Amino acid sequence: MKKVLSVFAFLLLFSVGAKEVNLLKNGDFSRYKVNWVTDGKVKEEGKSGVLILSAKNNRAFSRQVMEIDRTKDTLQITADVSADKPVQIYFGLIPADKNWKEFYFRNTGIVAGTFTVLAENLVKNSDKVVLKGIVPFKKSGYLAFNAKADNSDLPNFQLERIKSVSTENGNTVITLAKRIRRSYPAGTAVRCHVDGPTYIYSSVLRKGFPGKVKASGTVGTASKIKFRPGTAGVKVCILLAPLKNAKDVKVEIRNVRVVKVNK
């Protein structure tokens, strides 16, 4: 019986430990900039390192794409941060599709009630698009081509910027910001997309600087912040925005961790 309990205890500890494994490679910067794209500096600090960002060198992105299941997973992103002046720091994730291609809010930022089709053929080098019916397309939004009614096309990369929207003979007329570089037949499904936050921010630090702050936030099914449709993998992003009179700010970042906290 004691042997069985010992085995059970070992498996329990292993299970708990497995959940706490850092999915992010070189999150402690012990290998300097390996796995990171940044103009910031990394200095040695004991057995690990510290990433130093500034107003000029103000961002860091992981090269590694961490595979996720957006219908099940929740990721927690944490880090230790210190700054010598007031600053805003953003921690978050860069979404990627099944082919590890990064995408932005506009690739998934659909406007409800705008799914329709081309009423006429759209010829290459034209900037006028006629859509069937009166639909609430937005000026300065995007026209997404080959859309799917069930949104299975997301993220959609076939986007054209909209310059203006009008109506004509019961249809919606879109003027594009640039002439289109390919043709689409009448009946091609389209919808309107809009822009939004570039990345998925798990935490935004504004208070506690100058000083030391623990960054912590989650993204996923158990979080208020969700993965975008079509997300199959993610990278880590760290961005800082100096506040007024803090143009020479120095920020030190340690122990960046990405952990699954599925429940």
PDB file of C-alpha atoms in Angstrom:
ATOM      1  CA  MET A   1       0.000   0.000   0.000  1.00  0.00           C
ATOM      2  CA  LYS A   2       2.862   2.361   0.883  1.00  0.00           C
ATOM      3  CA  LYS A   3       4.443   1.624  -2.486  1.00  0.00           C
ATOM      4  CA  VAL A   4       1.203   2.453  -4.270  1.00  0.00           C
ATOM      5  CA  LEU A   5       0.895   5.720  -2.320  1.00  0.00           C
ATOM      6  CA  SER A   6       4.507   6.588  -3.115  1.00  0.00           C
ATOM      7  CA  VAL A   7       3.919   6.022  -6.828  1.00  0.00           C
ATOM      8  CA  PHE A   8       0.741   8.118  -6.647  1.00  0.00           C
ATOM      9  CA  ALA A   9       2.597  10.923  -4.864  1.00  0.00           C
ATOM     10  CA  PHE A  10       5.346  10.841  -7.496  1.00  0.00           C
ATOM     11  CA  LEU A  11       2.831  11.005 -10.344  1.00  0.00           C
ATOM     12  CA  LEU A  12       1.022  13.879  -8.633  1.00  0.00           C
ATOM     13  CA  LEU A  13       4.241  15.834  -8.213  1.00  0.00           C
ATOM     14  CA  PHE A  14       5.202  15.125 -11.805  1.00  0.00           C
ATOM     15  CA  SER A  15       1.792  16.286 -13.013  1.00  0.00           C
ATOM     16  CA  VAL A  16       1.984  19.536 -11.033  1.00  0.00           C
ATOM     17  CA  GLY A  17       5.576  20.123 -12.149  1.00  0.00           C
ATOM     18  CA  ALA A  18       4.688  19.480 -15.783  1.00  0.00           C
ATOM     19  CA  LYS A  19       2.056  22.218 -15.632  1.00  0.00           C
ATOM     20  CA  GLU A  20       4.684  24.642 -14.404  1.00  0.00           C
ATOM     21  CA  VAL A  21       7.225  23.984 -17.154  1.00  0.00           C
ATOM     22  CA  ASN A  22       8.158  27.178 -18.964  1.00  0.00           C
ATOM     23  CA  LEU A  23       7.051  26.758 -22.581  1.00  0.00           C
ATOM     24  CA  LEU A  24       9.223  29.706 -23.590  1.00  0.00           C
ATOM     25  CA  LYS A  25      12.802  28.948 -24.602  1.00  0.00           C
ATOM     26  CA  ASN A  26      15.459  31.090 -22.919  1.00  0.00           C
ATOM     27  CA  GLY A  27      12.929  33.038 -20.894  1.00  0.00           C
ATOM     28  CA  ASP A  28      15.616  33.789 -18.295  1.00  0.00           C
ATOM     29  CA  PHE A  29      18.035  35.175 -20.937  1.00  0.00           C
ATOM     30  CA  SER A  30      20.782  32.856 -19.681  1.00  0.00           C
ATOM     31  CA  ARG A  31      21.649  32.264 -23.334  1.00  0.00           C
ATOM     32  CA  TYR A  32      21.553  35.979 -24.043  1.00  0.00           C
ATOM     33  CA  LYS A  33      19.485  36.777 -27.175  1.00  0.00           C
ATOM     34  CA  VAL A  34      19.027  33.190 -28.348  1.00  0.00           C
ATOM     35  CA  ASN A  35      15.312  32.881 -29.291  1.00  0.00           C
ATOM     36  CA  TRP A  36      14.806  36.658 -29.071  1.00  0.00           C
ATOM     37  CA  VAL A  37      14.580  39.385 -31.711  1.00  0.00           C
ATOM     38  CA  THR A  38      15.473  42.670 -30.021  1.00  0.00           C
ATOM     39  CA  ASP A  39      17.778  45.676 -30.222  1.00  0.00           C
ATOM     40  CA  GLY A  40      17.852  45.702 -26.439  1.00  0.00           C
ATOM     41  CA  LYS A  41      20.850  44.523 -24.472  1.00  0.00           C
ATOM     42  CA  VAL A  42      21.234  41.384 -22.352  1.00  0.00           C
ATOM     43  CA  LYS A  43      23.668  41.277 -19.465  1.00  0.00           C
ATOM     44  CA  GLU A  44      24.697  38.307 -17.335  1.00  0.00           C
ATOM     45  CA  GLU A  45      23.219  38.083 -13.855  1.00  0.00           C
ATOM     46  CA  GLY A  46      24.394  35.035 -11.951  1.00  0.00           C
ATOM     47  CA  LYS A  47      23.264  31.902 -13.774  1.00  0.00           C
ATOM     48  CA  SER A  48      20.674  33.840 -15.761  1.00  0.00           C
ATOM     49  CA  GLY A  49      20.470  37.166 -17.549  1.00  0.00           C
ATOM     50  CA  VAL A  50      18.496  40.368 -17.714  1.00  0.00           C
ATOM     51  CA  LEU A  51      17.031  42.029 -20.796  1.00  0.00           C
ATOM     52  CA  ILE A  52      17.484  45.804 -20.858  1.00  0.00           C
ATOM     53  CA  LEU A  53      15.093  47.865 -22.969  1.00  0.00           C
ATOM     54  CA  SER A  54      14.945  51.627 -23.431  1.00  0.00           C
ATOM     55  CA  ALA A  55      12.844  54.259 -25.188  1.00  0.00           C
ATOM     56  CA  LYS A  56      14.948  53.712 -28.316  1.00  0.00           C
ATOM     57  CA  ASN A  57      15.274  49.916 -28.138  1.00  0.00           C
ATOM     58  CA  ASN A  58      11.783  49.329 -26.849  1.00  0.00           C
ATOM     59  CA  ARG A  59      10.688  45.866 -27.953  1.00  0.00           C
ATOM     60  CA  ALA A  60      11.484  42.179 -27.851  1.00  0.00           C
ATOM     61  CA  PHE A  61       9.837  39.280 -29.675  1.00  0.00           C
ATOM     62  CA  SER A  62      10.428  35.566 -29.244  1.00  0.00           C
ATOM     63  CA  ARG A  63      11.389  33.622 -32.366  1.00  0.00           C
ATOM     64  CA  GLN A  64       9.768  30.484 -31.027  1.00  0.00           C
ATOM     65  CA  VAL A  65       6.175  29.664 -31.934  1.00  0.00           C
ATOM     66  CA  MET A  66       4.407  27.790 -29.153  1.00  0.00           C
ATOM     67  CA  GLU A  67       1.648  25.525 -30.429  1.00  0.00           C
ATOM     68  CA  ILE A  68      -1.736  25.938 -28.716  1.00  0.00           C
ATOM     69  CA  ASP A  69      -5.295  24.632 -28.924  1.00  0.00           C
ATOM     70  CA  ARG A  70      -7.399  27.790 -28.840  1.00  0.00           C
ATOM     71  CA  THR A  71     -10.507  25.809 -27.852  1.00  0.00           C
ATOM     72  CA  LYS A  72      -8.886  24.360 -24.709  1.00  0.00           C
ATOM     73  CA  ASP A  73      -5.696  26.145 -23.676  1.00  0.00           C
ATOM     74  CA  THR A  74      -5.063  29.062 -21.343  1.00  0.00           C
ATOM     75  CA  LEU A  75      -1.574  30.531 -21.085  1.00  0.00           C
ATOM     76  CA  GLN A  76      -0.212  32.591 -18.216  1.00  0.00           C
ATOM     77  CA  ILE A  77       2.576  35.059 -19.012  1.00  0.00           C
ATOM     78  CA  THR A  78       4.701  36.349 -16.115  1.00  0.00           C
ATOM     79  CA  ALA A  79       7.900  38.367 -15.736  1.00  0.00           C
ATOM     80  CA  ASP A  80       9.833  40.439 -13.224  1.00  0.00           C
ATOM     81  CA  VAL A  81      10.170  44.047 -14.334  1.00  0.00           C
ATOM     82  CA  SER A  82      11.986  47.087 -12.963  1.00  0.00           C
ATOM     83  CA  ALA A  83      12.222  50.606 -14.379  1.00  0.00           C
ATOM     84  CA  ASP A  84      14.035  53.746 -13.302  1.00  0.00           C
ATOM     85  CA  LYS A  85      11.367  56.133 -14.637  1.00  0.00           C
ATOM     86  CA  PRO A  86       7.596  56.121 -15.332  1.00  0.00           C
ATOM     87  CA  VAL A  87       6.769  53.864 -18.263  1.00  0.00           C
ATOM     88  CA  GLN A  88       4.065  51.672 -19.760  1.00  0.00           C
ATOM     89  CA  ILE A  89       5.019  48.085 -20.550  1.00  0.00           C
ATOM     90  CA  TYR A  90       2.941  45.646 -22.582  1.00  0.00           C
ATOM     91  CA  PHE A  91       3.313  41.876 -22.278  1.00  0.00           C
ATOM     92  CA  GLY A  92       1.432  39.608 -24.630  1.00  0.00           C
ATOM     93  CA  LEU A  93       1.282  37.199 -27.514  1.00  0.00           C
ATOM     94  CA  ILE A  94       1.631  37.410 -31.276  1.00  0.00           C
ATOM     95  CA  PRO A  95      -0.903  35.033 -32.874  1.00  0.00           C
ATOM     96  CA  ALA A  96       0.083  32.747 -35.754  1.00  0.00           C
ATOM     97  CA  ASP A  97      -2.040  30.530 -37.993  1.00  0.00           C
ATOM     98  CA  LYS A  98      -1.578  26.816 -38.680  1.00  0.00           C
ATOM     99  CA  ASN A  99       1.309  27.633 -41.035  1.00  0.00           C
ATOM    100  CA  TRP A 100       2.963  29.784 -38.313  1.00  0.00           C
ATOM    101  CA  LYS A 101       2.160  32.949 -40.263  1.00  0.00           C
ATOM    102  CA  GLU A 102       1.686  35.918 -37.936  1.00  0.00           C
ATOM    103  CA  PHE A 103      -1.535  37.888 -38.223  1.00  0.00           C
ATOM    104  CA  TYR A 104      -3.130  41.024 -36.853  1.00  0.00           C
ATOM    105  CA  PHE A 105      -6.507  42.116 -35.478  1.00  0.00           C
ATOM    106  CA  ARG A 106      -7.681  43.167 -38.948  1.00  0.00           C
ATOM    107  CA  ASN A 107      -7.293  39.593 -40.209  1.00  0.00           C
ATOM    108  CA  THR A 108     -10.017  38.443 -37.796  1.00  0.00           C
ATOM    109  CA  GLY A 109     -11.802  41.694 -36.864  1.00  0.00           C
ATOM    110  CA  ILE A 110     -15.109  41.021 -38.597  1.00  0.00           C
ATOM    111  CA  VAL A 111     -18.006  43.487 -38.559  1.00  0.00           C
ATOM    112  CA  ALA A 112     -21.257  41.680 -37.798  1.00  0.00           C
ATOM    113  CA  GLY A 113     -23.917  41.783 -40.491  1.00  0.00           C
ATOM    114  CA  THR A 114     -21.568  42.535 -43.382  1.00  0.00           C
ATOM    115  CA  PHE A 115     -21.330  39.096 -45.020  1.00  0.00           C
ATOM    116  CA  THR A 116     -22.435  39.441 -48.651  1.00  0.00           C
ATOM    117  CA  VAL A 117     -21.227  38.795 -52.226  1.00  0.00           C
ATOM    118  CA  LEU A 118     -19.929  40.801 -55.163  1.00  0.00           C
ATOM    119  CA  ALA A 119     -22.855  42.005 -57.260  1.00  0.00           C
ATOM    120  CA  GLU A 120     -20.609  42.462 -60.291  1.00  0.00           C
ATOM    121  CA  ASN A 121     -17.302  41.146 -61.578  1.00  0.00           C
ATOM    122  CA  LEU A 122     -14.345  42.964 -60.039  1.00  0.00           C
ATOM    123  CA  VAL A 123     -11.689  43.562 -62.681  1.00  0.00           C
ATOM    124  CA  LYS A 124      -7.977  43.890 -61.970  1.00  0.00           C
ATOM    125  CA  ASN A 125      -6.778  47.541 -61.597  1.00  0.00           C
ATOM    126  CA  SER A 126     -10.257  48.730 -60.629  1.00  0.00           C
ATOM    127  CA  ASP A 127     -10.928  50.585 -57.364  1.00  0.00           C
ATOM    128  CA  LYS A 128     -14.730  50.331 -57.453  1.00  0.00           C
ATOM    129  CA  VAL A 129     -16.443  47.321 -55.862  1.00  0.00           C
ATOM    130  CA  VAL A 130     -20.209  46.741 -56.045  1.00  0.00           C
ATOM    131  CA  LEU A 131     -21.660  44.590 -53.263  1.00  0.00           C
ATOM    132  CA  LYS A 132     -25.086  42.973 -53.227  1.00  0.00           C
ATOM    133  CA  GLY A 133     -27.561  44.761 -50.963  1.00  0.00           C
ATOM    134  CA  ILE A 134     -27.153  47.511 -48.396  1.00  0.00           C
ATOM    135  CA  VAL A 135     -24.574  46.341 -45.865  1.00  0.00           C
ATOM    136  CA  PRO A 136     -22.932  48.360 -43.042  1.00  0.00           C
ATOM    137  CA  PHE A 137     -19.371  48.504 -44.358  1.00  0.00           C
ATOM    138  CA  LYS A 138     -17.100  50.985 -42.600  1.00  0.00           C
ATOM    139  CA  LYS A 139     -14.953  53.682 -44.134  1.00  0.00           C
ATOM    140  CA  SER A 140     -11.246  53.014 -43.423  1.00  0.00           C
ATOM    141  CA  GLY A 141     -12.090  49.370 -42.740  1.00  0.00           C
ATOM    142  CA  TYR A 142     -11.071  46.435 -44.914  1.00  0.00           C
ATOM    143  CA  LEU A 143     -12.829  44.421 -47.590  1.00  0.00           C
ATOM    144  CA  ALA A 144     -12.092  40.711 -47.009  1.00  0.00           C
ATOM    145  CA  PHE A 145     -12.420  38.432 -50.045  1.00  0.00           C
ATOM    146  CA  ASN A 146     -13.375  34.728 -50.171  1.00  0.00           C
ATOM    147  CA  ALA A 147     -15.037  34.996 -46.780  1.00  0.00           C
ATOM    148  CA  LYS A 148     -16.921  32.039 -45.289  1.00  0.00           C
ATOM    149  CA  ALA A 149     -20.306  32.305 -43.598  1.00  0.00           C
ATOM    150  CA  ASP A 150     -19.016  30.115 -40.736  1.00  0.00           C
ATOM    151  CA  ASN A 151     -15.847  32.255 -40.393  1.00  0.00           C
ATOM    152  CA  SER A 152     -13.642  29.259 -41.218  1.00  0.00           C
ATOM    153  CA  ASP A 153     -11.532  31.524 -43.478  1.00  0.00           C
ATOM    154  CA  LEU A 154     -10.138  33.351 -40.439  1.00  0.00           C
ATOM    155  CA  PRO A 155      -7.519  34.646 -40.295  1.00  0.00           C
ATOM    156  CA  ASN A 156      -8.244  36.163 -43.687  1.00  0.00           C
ATOM    157  CA  PHE A 157      -5.246  37.687 -45.491  1.00  0.00           C
ATOM    158  CA  GLN A 158      -7.122  38.736 -48.653  1.00  0.00           C
ATOM    159  CA  LEU A 159      -7.790  42.261 -47.451  1.00  0.00           C
ATOM    160  CA  GLU A 160      -8.121  45.554 -49.305  1.00  0.00           C
ATOM    161  CA  ARG A 161      -8.330  48.914 -47.508  1.00  0.00           C
ATOM    162  CA  ILE A 162     -11.602  50.818 -47.939  1.00  0.00           C
ATOM    163  CA  LYS A 163     -11.477  54.512 -48.869  1.00  0.00           C
ATOM    164  CA  SER A 164     -15.197  55.299 -48.972  1.00  0.00           C
ATOM    165  CA  VAL A 165     -18.642  53.675 -48.837  1.00  0.00           C
ATOM    166  CA  SER A 166     -21.805  54.701 -50.678  1.00  0.00           C
ATOM    167  CA  THR A 167     -25.011  53.177 -52.049  1.00  0.00           C
ATOM    168  CA  GLU A 168     -26.263  52.886 -55.602  1.00  0.00           C
ATOM    169  CA  ASN A 169     -29.379  51.182 -56.994  1.00  0.00           C
ATOM    170  CA  GLY A 170     -29.954  49.192 -53.798  1.00  0.00           C
ATOM    171  CA  ASN A 171     -26.349  47.984 -53.599  1.00  0.00           C
ATOM    172  CA  THR A 172     -23.316  49.038 -51.572  1.00  0.00           C
ATOM    173  CA  VAL A 173     -20.449  50.624 -53.489  1.00  0.00           C
ATOM    174  CA  ILE A 174     -16.934  50.473 -52.077  1.00  0.00           C
ATOM    175  CA  THR A 175     -14.086  52.648 -53.296  1.00  0.00           C
ATOM    176  CA  LEU A 176     -10.733  51.067 -52.452  1.00  0.00           C
ATOM    177  CA  ALA A 177      -7.709  52.991 -51.197  1.00  0.00           C
ATOM    178  CA  LYS A 178      -5.624  51.363 -53.966  1.00  0.00           C
ATOM    179  CA  ARG A 179      -6.476  49.727 -57.262  1.00  0.00           C
ATOM    180  CA  ILE A 180      -6.847  45.994 -56.851  1.00  0.00           C
ATOM    181  CA  ARG A 181      -4.134  43.722 -58.271  1.00  0.00           C
ATOM    182  CA  ARG A 182      -6.344  40.754 -59.199  1.00  0.00           C
ATOM    183  CA  SER A 183      -9.832  39.989 -60.480  1.00  0.00           C
ATOM    184  CA  TYR A 184     -12.762  38.408 -58.604  1.00  0.00           C
ATOM    185  CA  PRO A 185     -15.957  37.074 -60.213  1.00  0.00           C
ATOM    186  CA  ALA A 186     -19.457  38.157 -59.255  1.00  0.00           C
ATOM    187  CA  GLY A 187     -20.751  36.006 -56.402  1.00  0.00           C
ATOM    188  CA  THR A 188     -17.418  36.019 -54.497  1.00  0.00           C
ATOM    189  CA  ALA A 189     -18.225  36.145 -50.781  1.00  0.00           C
ATOM    190  CA  VAL A 190     -16.907  39.149 -48.847  1.00  0.00           C
ATOM    191  CA  ARG A 191     -17.266  40.889 -45.490  1.00  0.00           C
ATOM    192  CA  CYS A 192     -15.980  43.974 -43.693  1.00  0.00           C
ATOM    193  CA  HIS A 193     -13.073  43.831 -41.236  1.00  0.00           C
ATOM    194  CA  VAL A 194     -11.724  46.556 -38.939  1.00  0.00           C
ATOM    195  CA  ASP A 195      -8.395  47.138 -37.223  1.00  0.00           C
ATOM    196  CA  GLY A 196      -7.664  46.931 -33.507  1.00  0.00           C
ATOM    197  CA  PRO A 197      -4.840  46.115 -31.065  1.00  0.00           C
ATOM    198  CA  THR A 198      -1.798  44.791 -32.922  1.00  0.00           C
ATOM    199  CA  TYR A 199      -1.148  41.910 -30.524  1.00  0.00           C
ATOM    200  CA  ILE A 200      -3.003  40.100 -27.723  1.00  0.00           C
ATOM    201  CA  TYR A 201      -1.913  41.847 -24.527  1.00  0.00           C
ATOM    202  CA  SER A 202      -2.087  39.737 -21.368  1.00  0.00           C
ATOM    203  CA  SER A 203      -0.980  42.562 -19.065  1.00  0.00           C
ATOM    204  CA  VAL A 204      -0.248  46.274 -19.311  1.00  0.00           C
ATOM    205  CA  LEU A 205       1.917  47.755 -16.560  1.00  0.00           C
ATOM    206  CA  ARG A 206       1.401  51.433 -15.781  1.00  0.00           C
ATOM    207  CA  LYS A 207       1.793  51.697 -12.005  1.00  0.00           C
ATOM    208  CA  GLY A 208       4.715  50.953  -9.704  1.00  0.00           C
ATOM    209  CA  PHE A 209       7.400  52.710 -11.727  1.00  0.00           C
ATOM    210  CA  PRO A 210      10.018  53.763 -10.871  1.00  0.00           C
ATOM    211  CA  GLY A 211      10.410  50.504  -9.001  1.00  0.00           C
ATOM    212  CA  LYS A 212       9.848  46.777  -9.372  1.00  0.00           C
ATOM    213  CA  VAL A 213       6.657  45.126 -10.634  1.00  0.00           C
ATOM    214  CA  LYS A 214       5.549  41.538 -11.268  1.00  0.00           C
ATOM    215  CA  ALA A 215       3.844  41.197 -14.631  1.00  0.00           C
ATOM    216  CA  SER A 216       1.156  38.524 -14.745  1.00  0.00           C
ATOM    217  CA  GLY A 217      -1.720  37.876 -17.093  1.00  0.00           C
ATOM    218  CA  THR A 218      -3.565  35.145 -18.956  1.00  0.00           C
ATOM    219  CA  VAL A 219      -4.909  34.547 -22.449  1.00  0.00           C
ATOM    220  CA  GLY A 220      -7.215  31.717 -23.465  1.00  0.00           C
ATOM    221  CA  THR A 221     -10.416  29.868 -22.718  1.00  0.00           C
ATOM    222  CA  ALA A 222     -10.295  30.459 -18.932  1.00  0.00           C
ATOM    223  CA  SER A 223      -9.347  34.124 -19.334  1.00  0.00           C
ATOM    224  CA  LYS A 224     -11.262  37.283 -20.188  1.00  0.00           C
ATOM    225  CA  ILE A 225      -8.720  37.750 -22.974  1.00  0.00           C
ATOM    226  CA  LYS A 226      -9.268  35.167 -25.719  1.00  0.00           C
ATOM    227  CA  PHE A 227      -7.155  33.836 -28.558  1.00  0.00           C
ATOM    228  CA  ARG A 228      -8.198  35.204 -31.928  1.00  0.00           C
ATOM    229  CA  PRO A 229      -9.993  32.906 -34.381  1.00  0.00           C
ATOM    230  CA  GLY A 230      -7.585  30.736 -36.335  1.00  0.00           C
ATOM    231  CA  THR A 231      -4.786  30.959 -33.753  1.00  0.00           C
ATOM    232  CA  ALA A 232      -2.700  27.774 -33.787  1.00  0.00           C
ATOM    233  CA  GLY A 233       0.501  29.122 -32.263  1.00  0.00           C
ATOM    234  CA  VAL A 234       1.824  32.173 -30.434  1.00  0.00           C
ATOM    235  CA  LYS A 235       5.017  34.139 -29.887  1.00  0.00           C
ATOM    236  CA  VAL A 236       5.811  36.397 -26.934  1.00  0.00           C
ATOM    237  CA  CYS A 237       5.939  40.172 -27.370  1.00  0.00           C
ATOM    238  CA  ILE A 238       7.283  42.774 -24.951  1.00  0.00           C
ATOM    239  CA  LEU A 239       6.773  46.462 -25.749  1.00  0.00           C
ATOM    240  CA  LEU A 240       7.406  49.598 -23.742  1.00  0.00           C
ATOM    241  CA  ALA A 241       6.099  53.140 -24.157  1.00  0.00           C
ATOM    242  CA  PRO A 242       7.927  55.888 -22.240  1.00  0.00           C
ATOM    243  CA  LEU A 243       5.771  58.434 -20.454  1.00  0.00           C
ATOM    244  CA  LYS A 244       6.310  62.190 -20.619  1.00  0.00           C
ATOM    245  CA  ASN A 245       9.768  63.344 -19.501  1.00  0.00           C
ATOM    246  CA  ALA A 246      11.061  59.752 -19.434  1.00  0.00           C
ATOM    247  CA  LYS A 247      12.729  59.491 -22.819  1.00  0.00           C
ATOM    248  CA  ASP A 248      15.901  58.046 -21.282  1.00  0.00           C
ATOM    249  CA  VAL A 249      14.084  55.360 -19.276  1.00  0.00           C
ATOM    250  CA  LYS A 250      15.833  52.032 -18.666  1.00  0.00           C
ATOM    251  CA  VAL A 251      13.763  48.892 -18.085  1.00  0.00           C
ATOM    252  CA  GLU A 252      15.113  45.555 -16.870  1.00  0.00           C
ATOM    253  CA  ILE A 253      13.160  42.358 -17.544  1.00  0.00           C
ATOM    254  CA  ARG A 254      13.848  39.003 -15.902  1.00  0.00           C
ATOM    255  CA  ASN A 255      12.353  35.503 -15.782  1.00  0.00           C
ATOM    256  CA  VAL A 256       9.802  35.643 -18.592  1.00  0.00           C
ATOM    257  CA  ARG A 257       7.589  32.569 -18.305  1.00  0.00           C
ATOM    258  CA  VAL A 258       4.744  31.134 -20.369  1.00  0.00           C
ATOM    259  CA  VAL A 259       2.852  28.363 -18.603  1.00  0.00           C
ATOM    260  CA  LYS A 260      -0.295  26.417 -19.457  1.00  0.00           C
ATOM    261  CA  VAL A 261      -2.874  26.794 -16.708  1.00  0.00           C
ATOM    262  CA  ASN A 262      -5.670  24.706 -18.212  1.00  0.00           C
ATOM    263  CA  LYS A 263      -8.356  23.694 -15.729  1.00  0.00           C
TER     264      LYS A 263
END
